Tab-separated table of N, CA and C in Angstrom:
chain	number	residue	atom	x	y	z
A	1	UNK	N	-18.051	76.409	-23.163
A	1	UNK	CA	-18.058	77.959	-24.024
A	1	UNK	C	-19.573	78.591	-23.928
A	2	UNK	N	-19.441	79.801	-24.528
A	2	UNK	CA	-20.824	80.504	-24.363
A	2	UNK	C	-21.266	80.235	-25.681
A	3	UNK	N	-22.894	80.138	-25.618
A	3	UNK	CA	-23.346	79.732	-26.949
A	3	UNK	C	-23.259	81.201	-27.858
A	4	UNK	N	-22.664	81.894	-27.497
A	4	UNK	CA	-22.562	83.247	-28.470
A	4	UNK	C	-21.422	83.131	-29.078
A	5	UNK	N	-20.214	82.449	-28.570
A	5	UNK	CA	-19.057	82.391	-29.117
A	5	UNK	C	-19.023	81.179	-30.243
A	6	UNK	N	-18.421	81.290	-31.227
A	6	UNK	CA	-18.284	80.309	-32.321
A	6	UNK	C	-17.164	79.355	-31.628
A	7	UNK	N	-17.263	77.864	-32.371
A	7	UNK	CA	-16.163	77.145	-32.080
A	7	UNK	C	-14.727	77.376	-32.342
A	8	UNK	N	-14.702	78.179	-33.451
A	8	UNK	CA	-13.435	78.768	-33.618
A	8	UNK	C	-12.827	79.792	-32.640
A	9	UNK	N	-13.685	80.102	-31.574
A	9	UNK	CA	-12.868	81.111	-30.715
A	9	UNK	C	-12.432	80.349	-29.343
A	10	UNK	N	-12.741	79.041	-29.276
A	10	UNK	CA	-12.178	78.179	-28.306
A	10	UNK	C	-10.758	78.342	-28.218
A	11	UNK	N	-9.902	78.129	-27.077
A	11	UNK	CA	-8.835	78.605	-27.169
A	11	UNK	C	-7.846	77.548	-27.571
A	12	UNK	N	-8.228	76.133	-27.876
A	12	UNK	CA	-7.561	75.134	-28.424
A	12	UNK	C	-7.450	75.439	-30.088
A	13	UNK	N	-8.642	75.689	-30.397
A	13	UNK	CA	-8.689	76.047	-31.948
A	13	UNK	C	-8.064	77.482	-32.142
A	14	UNK	N	-8.076	78.373	-31.375
A	14	UNK	CA	-7.418	79.795	-31.646
A	14	UNK	C	-5.825	79.237	-31.572
A	15	UNK	N	-5.465	78.440	-30.678
A	15	UNK	CA	-4.045	77.968	-30.522
A	15	UNK	C	-3.505	77.194	-31.771
A	16	UNK	N	-4.330	76.213	-32.279
A	16	UNK	CA	-3.879	75.323	-33.144
A	16	UNK	C	-3.705	76.238	-34.639
A	17	UNK	N	-4.758	77.418	-34.800
A	17	UNK	CA	-4.618	78.656	-36.002
A	17	UNK	C	-3.409	79.377	-35.745
A	18	UNK	N	-2.956	79.579	-34.741
A	18	UNK	CA	-1.869	80.619	-34.548
A	18	UNK	C	-0.865	79.825	-34.879
A	19	UNK	N	-0.699	78.399	-34.192
A	19	UNK	CA	0.882	77.622	-34.544
A	19	UNK	C	0.786	77.230	-36.246
A	20	UNK	N	-0.386	76.926	-36.570
A	20	UNK	CA	-0.379	76.821	-38.015
A	20	UNK	C	0.222	78.004	-38.988
A	21	UNK	N	-0.159	79.234	-38.562
A	21	UNK	CA	-0.039	80.695	-39.205
A	21	UNK	C	1.601	80.609	-39.049
A	22	UNK	N	2.144	80.302	-37.805
A	22	UNK	CA	3.535	80.691	-37.532
A	22	UNK	C	4.083	79.428	-38.405
A	23	UNK	N	3.637	78.343	-38.379
A	23	UNK	CA	4.630	77.396	-39.500
A	23	UNK	C	4.769	77.807	-40.713
A	24	UNK	N	3.484	78.352	-41.129
A	24	UNK	CA	3.747	78.774	-42.696
A	24	UNK	C	4.517	79.727	-42.896
A	25	UNK	N	4.626	80.869	-41.512
A	25	UNK	CA	5.631	81.857	-41.820
A	25	UNK	C	7.129	81.150	-41.858
A	26	UNK	N	7.588	80.222	-41.408
A	26	UNK	CA	8.948	79.735	-41.464
A	26	UNK	C	8.967	78.847	-42.712
A	27	UNK	N	9.896	79.077	-43.587
A	27	UNK	CA	10.181	78.541	-44.682
A	27	UNK	C	11.403	77.656	-44.443
A	28	UNK	N	11.567	76.680	-45.077
A	28	UNK	CA	12.442	75.464	-44.776
A	28	UNK	C	13.199	75.293	-46.100
A	29	UNK	N	14.567	75.250	-46.366
A	29	UNK	CA	15.173	74.798	-47.608
A	29	UNK	C	16.027	73.869	-47.490
A	30	UNK	N	16.149	73.140	-48.477
A	30	UNK	CA	16.964	72.091	-48.694
A	30	UNK	C	17.300	71.889	-50.210
A	31	UNK	N	18.677	71.379	-50.341
A	31	UNK	CA	19.279	71.395	-51.980
A	31	UNK	C	20.385	70.174	-51.947
A	32	UNK	N	20.274	69.731	-53.099
A	32	UNK	CA	21.041	68.569	-53.383
A	32	UNK	C	21.756	68.744	-54.950
A	33	UNK	N	23.093	68.473	-55.022
A	33	UNK	CA	23.544	68.371	-56.478
A	33	UNK	C	23.497	67.073	-56.884
A	34	UNK	N	23.082	66.959	-58.652
A	34	UNK	CA	22.927	65.848	-58.907
A	34	UNK	C	23.825	65.507	-60.071
A	35	UNK	N	24.545	64.210	-60.354
A	35	UNK	CA	25.417	64.408	-61.516
A	35	UNK	C	24.628	63.668	-62.619
A	36	UNK	N	23.676	64.563	-63.301
A	36	UNK	CA	23.049	64.079	-63.985
A	36	UNK	C	22.319	65.519	-64.931
A	37	UNK	N	22.145	65.514	-66.060
A	37	UNK	CA	21.693	66.549	-66.814
A	37	UNK	C	20.143	66.896	-66.496
A	38	UNK	N	19.782	67.857	-66.579
A	38	UNK	CA	18.457	68.654	-65.954
A	38	UNK	C	17.375	68.075	-66.661
A	39	UNK	N	17.200	67.414	-67.784
A	39	UNK	CA	16.117	66.811	-68.445
A	39	UNK	C	16.167	65.501	-67.804
A	40	UNK	N	17.044	64.573	-67.292
A	40	UNK	CA	17.214	63.452	-66.733
A	40	UNK	C	16.499	63.533	-64.957
A	41	UNK	N	17.190	64.849	-64.494
A	41	UNK	CA	16.613	64.987	-63.173
A	41	UNK	C	15.065	65.179	-63.213
A	42	UNK	N	14.620	66.224	-64.312
A	42	UNK	CA	13.460	66.471	-64.058
A	42	UNK	C	12.445	65.289	-64.480
A	43	UNK	N	12.747	64.333	-65.380
A	43	UNK	CA	12.239	63.240	-65.310
A	43	UNK	C	12.117	62.084	-64.128
A	44	UNK	N	13.558	62.154	-63.541
A	44	UNK	CA	13.500	61.115	-62.454
A	44	UNK	C	12.522	61.794	-61.552
A	45	UNK	N	12.446	62.971	-61.152
A	45	UNK	CA	11.661	63.756	-60.025
A	45	UNK	C	10.068	63.553	-60.401
A	46	UNK	N	9.600	63.471	-61.643
A	46	UNK	CA	8.265	63.623	-61.734
A	46	UNK	C	7.780	61.946	-62.545
A	47	UNK	N	8.373	61.301	-62.166
A	47	UNK	CA	7.787	59.800	-63.037
A	47	UNK	C	7.426	58.730	-61.576
A	48	UNK	N	6.283	58.461	-61.762
A	48	UNK	CA	5.824	57.500	-60.602
A	48	UNK	C	6.556	56.388	-60.483
A	49	UNK	N	7.112	55.774	-61.668
A	49	UNK	CA	8.200	54.499	-61.061
A	49	UNK	C	9.419	55.171	-60.594
A	50	UNK	N	9.920	56.307	-60.912
A	50	UNK	CA	11.148	56.792	-60.295
A	50	UNK	C	10.864	57.060	-58.867
A	51	UNK	N	9.630	57.837	-58.808
A	51	UNK	CA	9.303	58.220	-57.360
A	51	UNK	C	9.432	57.238	-56.448
A	52	UNK	N	8.713	56.385	-56.664
A	52	UNK	CA	8.602	55.054	-55.991
A	52	UNK	C	9.910	54.290	-55.558
A	53	UNK	N	11.224	54.402	-56.469
A	53	UNK	CA	12.143	54.055	-55.871
A	53	UNK	C	13.073	54.836	-55.213
A	54	UNK	N	12.665	56.369	-54.811
A	54	UNK	CA	13.645	57.089	-54.082
A	54	UNK	C	12.897	57.748	-52.862
A	55	UNK	N	11.743	57.888	-52.962
A	55	UNK	CA	10.849	58.886	-52.210
A	55	UNK	C	10.803	58.250	-50.701
A	56	UNK	N	11.604	58.547	-49.809
A	56	UNK	CA	11.683	57.664	-48.579
A	56	UNK	C	12.600	58.630	-47.608
A	57	UNK	N	12.323	58.688	-46.466
A	57	UNK	CA	13.203	59.515	-45.757
A	57	UNK	C	14.428	58.724	-45.093
A	58	UNK	N	13.832	57.250	-45.126
A	58	UNK	CA	15.042	56.272	-44.293
A	58	UNK	C	14.496	54.909	-44.748
A	59	UNK	N	15.606	53.893	-44.806
A	59	UNK	CA	15.228	52.483	-45.069
A	59	UNK	C	14.132	51.956	-44.361
A	60	UNK	N	13.496	52.083	-43.415
A	60	UNK	CA	12.414	51.678	-42.751
A	60	UNK	C	11.057	52.001	-43.475
A	61	UNK	N	11.307	52.947	-44.412
A	61	UNK	CA	9.881	53.466	-45.104
A	61	UNK	C	10.402	53.203	-46.505
A	62	UNK	N	9.105	53.080	-47.303
A	62	UNK	CA	9.253	53.441	-48.582
A	62	UNK	C	7.917	53.914	-49.435
A	63	UNK	N	7.897	54.139	-50.707
A	63	UNK	CA	6.766	54.450	-51.279
A	63	UNK	C	6.239	53.459	-52.550
A	64	UNK	N	5.227	52.838	-52.013
A	64	UNK	CA	4.727	51.668	-53.004
A	64	UNK	C	3.537	52.154	-54.141
A	65	UNK	N	3.386	53.395	-53.737
A	65	UNK	CA	2.404	53.694	-55.102
A	65	UNK	C	2.532	55.443	-55.178
A	66	UNK	N	2.573	55.580	-56.456
A	66	UNK	CA	2.825	57.053	-56.882
A	66	UNK	C	1.881	57.462	-58.241
A	67	UNK	N	1.184	58.438	-57.740
A	67	UNK	CA	0.365	59.070	-59.107
A	67	UNK	C	0.596	60.454	-59.294
A	68	UNK	N	0.961	60.833	-60.647
A	68	UNK	CA	1.255	62.115	-60.736
A	68	UNK	C	0.604	62.529	-62.021
A	69	UNK	N	-0.492	63.761	-61.911
A	69	UNK	CA	-0.863	64.630	-62.981
A	69	UNK	C	-0.122	65.672	-63.298
A	70	UNK	N	1.069	65.822	-64.119
A	70	UNK	CA	2.075	67.060	-64.143
A	70	UNK	C	1.428	67.998	-64.948
A	71	UNK	N	0.482	68.854	-64.358
A	71	UNK	CA	0.005	70.154	-64.978
A	71	UNK	C	-0.516	70.768	-63.752
A	72	UNK	N	-0.553	71.949	-64.277
A	72	UNK	CA	-1.068	73.310	-63.088
A	72	UNK	C	-2.497	72.760	-62.997
A	73	UNK	N	-2.845	72.650	-61.594
A	73	UNK	CA	-4.132	71.791	-61.347
A	73	UNK	C	-4.378	70.485	-61.044
A	74	UNK	N	-3.231	70.103	-61.736
A	74	UNK	CA	-3.135	68.421	-61.627
A	74	UNK	C	-2.846	68.068	-60.183
A	75	UNK	N	-3.216	66.635	-59.910
A	75	UNK	CA	-3.009	66.470	-58.442
A	75	UNK	C	-1.872	65.068	-58.376
A	76	UNK	N	-1.414	65.025	-57.435
A	76	UNK	CA	-0.194	64.161	-56.960
A	76	UNK	C	-0.540	63.496	-55.808
A	77	UNK	N	-0.332	62.049	-55.546
A	77	UNK	CA	-0.685	61.153	-54.269
A	77	UNK	C	0.633	60.173	-54.473
A	78	UNK	N	1.670	60.567	-53.592
A	78	UNK	CA	2.300	59.356	-53.079
A	78	UNK	C	2.175	58.753	-52.017
A	79	UNK	N	2.299	57.284	-51.962
A	79	UNK	CA	1.739	56.655	-50.930
A	79	UNK	C	3.059	56.208	-50.011
A	80	UNK	N	3.167	56.671	-48.687
A	80	UNK	CA	4.517	56.598	-47.991
A	80	UNK	C	3.907	55.534	-46.931
A	81	UNK	N	4.831	54.389	-46.831
A	81	UNK	CA	4.490	53.462	-46.042
A	81	UNK	C	5.638	52.741	-45.140
A	82	UNK	N	5.695	52.551	-43.973
A	82	UNK	CA	6.425	51.604	-43.193
A	82	UNK	C	6.700	50.298	-43.928
A	83	UNK	N	7.928	50.030	-43.919
A	83	UNK	CA	7.959	48.606	-44.671
A	83	UNK	C	7.731	47.700	-44.012
A	84	UNK	N	7.277	47.561	-42.725
A	84	UNK	CA	6.515	46.610	-41.658
A	84	UNK	C	5.187	46.252	-41.789
A	85	UNK	N	4.827	47.416	-42.519
A	85	UNK	CA	3.345	47.448	-42.773
A	85	UNK	C	2.645	48.150	-41.561
A	86	UNK	N	3.386	48.731	-40.559
A	86	UNK	CA	2.521	49.215	-39.175
A	86	UNK	C	1.883	50.439	-39.319
A	87	UNK	N	2.361	51.291	-40.405
A	87	UNK	CA	1.695	52.588	-40.857
A	87	UNK	C	1.837	53.073	-42.295
A	88	UNK	N	1.257	53.946	-42.443
A	88	UNK	CA	1.508	54.567	-43.791
A	88	UNK	C	0.588	55.784	-43.923
A	89	UNK	N	0.635	56.701	-44.999
A	89	UNK	CA	-0.169	58.100	-45.083
A	89	UNK	C	0.026	58.229	-46.791
A	90	UNK	N	-0.904	59.291	-47.244
A	90	UNK	CA	-0.728	59.644	-48.530
A	90	UNK	C	0.023	60.987	-48.575
A	91	UNK	N	0.962	61.408	-49.359
A	91	UNK	CA	1.545	62.604	-49.457
A	91	UNK	C	0.729	63.159	-50.747
A	92	UNK	N	-0.348	64.172	-50.318
A	92	UNK	CA	-1.137	64.495	-51.545
A	92	UNK	C	-0.753	66.018	-51.609
A	93	UNK	N	-1.226	66.575	-53.252
A	93	UNK	CA	-1.248	68.076	-53.412
A	93	UNK	C	-1.891	68.177	-54.786
A	94	UNK	N	-1.462	69.587	-54.921
A	94	UNK	CA	-2.116	70.104	-56.371
A	94	UNK	C	-0.874	70.773	-56.853
A	95	UNK	N	-0.623	70.622	-58.067
A	95	UNK	CA	0.364	71.401	-58.674
A	95	UNK	C	0.039	73.001	-58.914
A	96	UNK	N	0.567	73.937	-58.584
A	96	UNK	CA	0.366	75.400	-59.101
A	96	UNK	C	1.336	75.876	-59.890
A	97	UNK	N	2.587	75.255	-60.188
A	97	UNK	CA	3.182	75.778	-60.929
A	97	UNK	C	4.007	74.251	-61.879
A	98	UNK	N	4.035	74.228	-63.215
A	98	UNK	CA	4.720	73.362	-63.865
A	98	UNK	C	5.480	73.884	-65.115
A	99	UNK	N	6.947	73.963	-64.812
A	99	UNK	CA	7.734	74.969	-65.751
A	99	UNK	C	8.945	74.057	-66.100
A	100	UNK	N	8.837	73.061	-67.095
A	100	UNK	CA	9.685	72.082	-67.345
A	100	UNK	C	10.861	72.531	-68.062
A	101	UNK	N	11.982	72.386	-67.694
A	101	UNK	CA	12.458	71.505	-66.665
A	101	UNK	C	13.042	72.189	-65.414
A	102	UNK	N	12.662	73.282	-65.146
A	102	UNK	CA	13.304	74.357	-64.116
A	102	UNK	C	12.528	74.445	-62.987
A	103	UNK	N	11.247	74.270	-62.874
A	103	UNK	CA	10.301	74.291	-61.828
A	103	UNK	C	8.985	73.938	-61.627
A	104	UNK	N	8.700	73.581	-60.277
A	104	UNK	CA	7.828	73.001	-59.817
A	104	UNK	C	7.049	73.910	-58.438
A	105	UNK	N	5.939	73.980	-58.370
A	105	UNK	CA	5.211	74.527	-57.159
A	105	UNK	C	4.013	73.708	-57.189
A	106	UNK	N	3.753	73.617	-55.687
A	106	UNK	CA	2.657	72.814	-55.148
A	106	UNK	C	2.149	73.138	-54.005
A	107	UNK	N	0.914	72.895	-53.788
A	107	UNK	CA	0.083	73.103	-52.484
A	107	UNK	C	-0.424	71.620	-51.888
A	108	UNK	N	0.565	71.362	-50.650
A	108	UNK	CA	0.011	70.144	-50.103
A	108	UNK	C	-1.362	70.438	-49.735
A	109	UNK	N	-2.071	69.141	-49.423
A	109	UNK	CA	-3.696	69.359	-48.862
A	109	UNK	C	-3.711	70.018	-47.664
A	110	UNK	N	-2.692	70.469	-46.749
A	110	UNK	CA	-3.025	70.833	-45.587
A	110	UNK	C	-2.523	72.403	-45.766
A	111	UNK	N	-2.456	72.685	-46.803
A	111	UNK	CA	-2.490	74.176	-47.379
A	111	UNK	C	-0.802	74.792	-47.185
A	112	UNK	N	0.102	74.014	-47.050
A	112	UNK	CA	1.455	74.529	-47.057
A	112	UNK	C	1.986	74.119	-48.411
A	113	UNK	N	2.804	75.222	-48.739
A	113	UNK	CA	3.210	75.340	-50.253
A	113	UNK	C	4.640	74.813	-50.251
A	114	UNK	N	5.211	74.345	-51.421
A	114	UNK	CA	6.606	73.790	-51.624
A	114	UNK	C	6.691	74.392	-53.103
A	115	UNK	N	8.024	74.887	-53.347
A	115	UNK	CA	8.752	75.514	-54.350
A	115	UNK	C	9.697	74.397	-54.695
A	116	UNK	N	9.999	73.958	-56.064
A	116	UNK	CA	11.128	73.220	-56.398
A	116	UNK	C	11.652	73.704	-57.837
A	117	UNK	N	13.083	73.841	-57.655
A	117	UNK	CA	13.828	74.618	-58.646
A	117	UNK	C	14.884	73.533	-59.040
A	118	UNK	N	15.172	73.384	-60.365
A	118	UNK	CA	16.131	72.430	-60.874
A	118	UNK	C	17.093	73.619	-61.614
A	119	UNK	N	18.371	73.736	-61.363
A	119	UNK	CA	19.348	74.440	-61.837
A	119	UNK	C	20.531	73.843	-62.452
A	120	UNK	N	20.562	74.024	-63.769
A	120	UNK	CA	21.553	73.333	-64.352
A	120	UNK	C	22.888	73.966	-64.284
A	121	UNK	N	23.811	73.105	-63.863
A	121	UNK	CA	25.211	73.461	-63.542
A	121	UNK	C	26.376	72.504	-64.330
A	122	UNK	N	27.432	73.012	-64.119
A	122	UNK	CA	28.556	72.458	-65.049
A	122	UNK	C	28.538	70.851	-64.463
A	123	UNK	N	28.168	70.227	-65.350
A	123	UNK	CA	28.018	68.613	-65.187
A	123	UNK	C	27.120	68.024	-64.233
A	124	UNK	N	25.939	68.907	-64.079
A	124	UNK	CA	24.832	68.388	-63.221
A	124	UNK	C	23.711	69.067	-62.908
A	125	UNK	N	22.845	68.810	-62.176
A	125	UNK	CA	21.785	70.026	-61.602
A	125	UNK	C	21.651	70.085	-60.281
A	126	UNK	N	21.503	71.151	-59.800
A	126	UNK	CA	20.907	71.373	-58.375
A	126	UNK	C	19.646	71.258	-58.109
A	127	UNK	N	19.124	70.650	-57.375
A	127	UNK	CA	17.560	70.777	-57.098
A	127	UNK	C	17.517	71.436	-55.609
A	128	UNK	N	16.591	72.243	-55.675
A	128	UNK	CA	16.384	73.154	-54.374
A	128	UNK	C	15.022	73.221	-53.952
A	129	UNK	N	14.461	72.635	-52.746
A	129	UNK	CA	13.327	72.476	-52.097
A	129	UNK	C	13.015	74.024	-51.315
A	130	UNK	N	11.984	74.526	-51.249
A	130	UNK	CA	11.586	75.111	-50.135
A	130	UNK	C	10.249	75.256	-49.852
A	131	UNK	N	9.849	75.069	-48.517
A	131	UNK	CA	8.660	74.333	-48.305
A	131	UNK	C	8.188	75.197	-46.832
A	132	UNK	N	6.668	75.547	-46.631
A	132	UNK	CA	6.346	75.631	-45.250
A	132	UNK	C	6.466	74.699	-44.389
A	133	UNK	N	7.137	75.160	-43.193
A	133	UNK	CA	7.358	74.314	-42.147
A	133	UNK	C	5.774	73.882	-41.642
A	134	UNK	N	5.557	72.807	-40.841
A	134	UNK	CA	4.373	72.258	-39.881
A	134	UNK	C	4.478	72.579	-38.825
A	135	UNK	N	3.586	72.378	-37.925
A	135	UNK	CA	3.805	72.644	-36.312
A	135	UNK	C	3.966	71.168	-35.823
A	136	UNK	N	3.995	69.990	-36.091
A	136	UNK	CA	4.072	68.912	-35.440
A	136	UNK	C	5.440	68.563	-35.171
A	137	UNK	N	6.310	68.866	-35.783
A	137	UNK	CA	7.790	68.385	-35.804
A	137	UNK	C	8.755	69.789	-35.747
A	138	UNK	N	9.694	69.827	-35.156
A	138	UNK	CA	10.727	71.025	-35.160
A	138	UNK	C	11.207	71.296	-36.524
A	139	UNK	N	11.721	72.238	-36.696
A	139	UNK	CA	12.128	72.914	-38.219
A	139	UNK	C	13.216	72.040	-38.432
A	140	UNK	N	14.203	71.442	-37.407
A	140	UNK	CA	15.306	70.774	-37.766
A	140	UNK	C	14.979	69.246	-38.091
A	141	UNK	N	13.737	68.988	-37.568
A	141	UNK	CA	13.429	67.492	-37.945
A	141	UNK	C	12.985	67.529	-39.355
A	142	UNK	N	12.327	68.501	-39.673
A	142	UNK	CA	11.568	68.721	-41.022
A	142	UNK	C	12.981	68.873	-41.900
A	143	UNK	N	13.826	69.472	-41.707
A	143	UNK	CA	14.914	69.722	-42.473
A	143	UNK	C	15.682	68.361	-43.043
A	144	UNK	N	15.910	67.829	-41.752
A	144	UNK	CA	16.598	66.692	-41.764
A	144	UNK	C	15.618	65.277	-42.827
A	145	UNK	N	14.591	65.334	-42.630
A	145	UNK	CA	13.674	64.403	-43.237
A	145	UNK	C	13.492	64.816	-44.649
A	146	UNK	N	13.351	66.081	-44.902
A	146	UNK	CA	13.341	66.331	-46.417
A	146	UNK	C	14.664	66.380	-47.298
A	147	UNK	N	15.580	66.724	-46.424
A	147	UNK	CA	17.143	66.416	-46.704
A	147	UNK	C	17.346	64.818	-47.096
A	148	UNK	N	16.976	64.006	-46.361
A	148	UNK	CA	17.376	62.690	-46.489
A	148	UNK	C	16.568	62.141	-47.813
A	149	UNK	N	15.499	62.889	-47.912
A	149	UNK	CA	14.401	62.174	-49.132
A	149	UNK	C	15.310	62.827	-50.355
A	150	UNK	N	15.949	64.057	-50.559
A	150	UNK	CA	16.654	64.508	-51.516
A	150	UNK	C	17.960	63.939	-51.410
A	151	UNK	N	18.860	63.302	-50.566
A	151	UNK	CA	19.878	62.534	-50.735
A	151	UNK	C	19.286	61.128	-51.571
A	152	UNK	N	18.605	60.613	-51.189
A	152	UNK	CA	18.185	59.239	-51.730
A	152	UNK	C	17.929	59.573	-53.215
A	153	UNK	N	17.066	60.531	-53.627
A	153	UNK	CA	16.908	61.002	-55.052
A	153	UNK	C	18.410	61.136	-55.627
A	154	UNK	N	19.286	61.807	-55.114
A	154	UNK	CA	20.631	61.891	-55.613
A	154	UNK	C	21.134	60.288	-55.857
A	155	UNK	N	21.156	59.445	-54.913
A	155	UNK	CA	21.685	58.234	-55.213
A	155	UNK	C	20.923	57.543	-56.406
A	156	UNK	N	19.847	57.709	-56.328
A	156	UNK	CA	19.037	57.098	-57.229
A	156	UNK	C	19.170	57.346	-58.767
A	157	UNK	N	19.102	58.354	-58.972
A	157	UNK	CA	19.329	59.308	-60.372
A	157	UNK	C	20.960	58.659	-60.747
A	158	UNK	N	22.099	59.026	-59.647
A	158	UNK	CA	23.382	58.836	-60.089
A	158	UNK	C	23.651	57.387	-60.474
A	159	UNK	N	23.009	56.525	-59.735
A	159	UNK	CA	22.949	55.018	-59.989
A	159	UNK	C	22.618	54.646	-61.258
A	160	UNK	N	21.450	55.322	-61.808
A	160	UNK	CA	20.997	54.987	-62.797
A	160	UNK	C	21.544	55.526	-64.207
A	161	UNK	N	22.934	56.348	-63.953
A	161	UNK	CA	23.399	56.681	-65.105
A	161	UNK	C	24.633	55.827	-65.574
């Protein structure tokens, strides 16, 4: 690299930035209908004890810790871990919208944005998530993973009724 060119001009860095920008341009939506009133769904979505019961994409994973400061500017951290202890990570972000019981918005620590809507419908609540894709996994992989977590949420909430 030329000493006159800053590091951000390296081709790998430019490629990573371009991929990151492209992924943010791709929005992915998932939804589920839950046979519970909107107030219960809001509570189940935002209470750490409840989050730990449903927040995993597969049975091999779980969420052993959750912290939620439910206010605009507040932070959340859900620790996701493989049940066999082989790996784990913190899913973290900052709330940008808290409109109980109909909407949430947050920015993940990697800069991607997420919108969650709760819509009261006859006999239940529709939960709709829309999020910026990341560049590591395909859009279909991401959609399937987030949908699986939503399906776990539905099972958890409906079992609690």
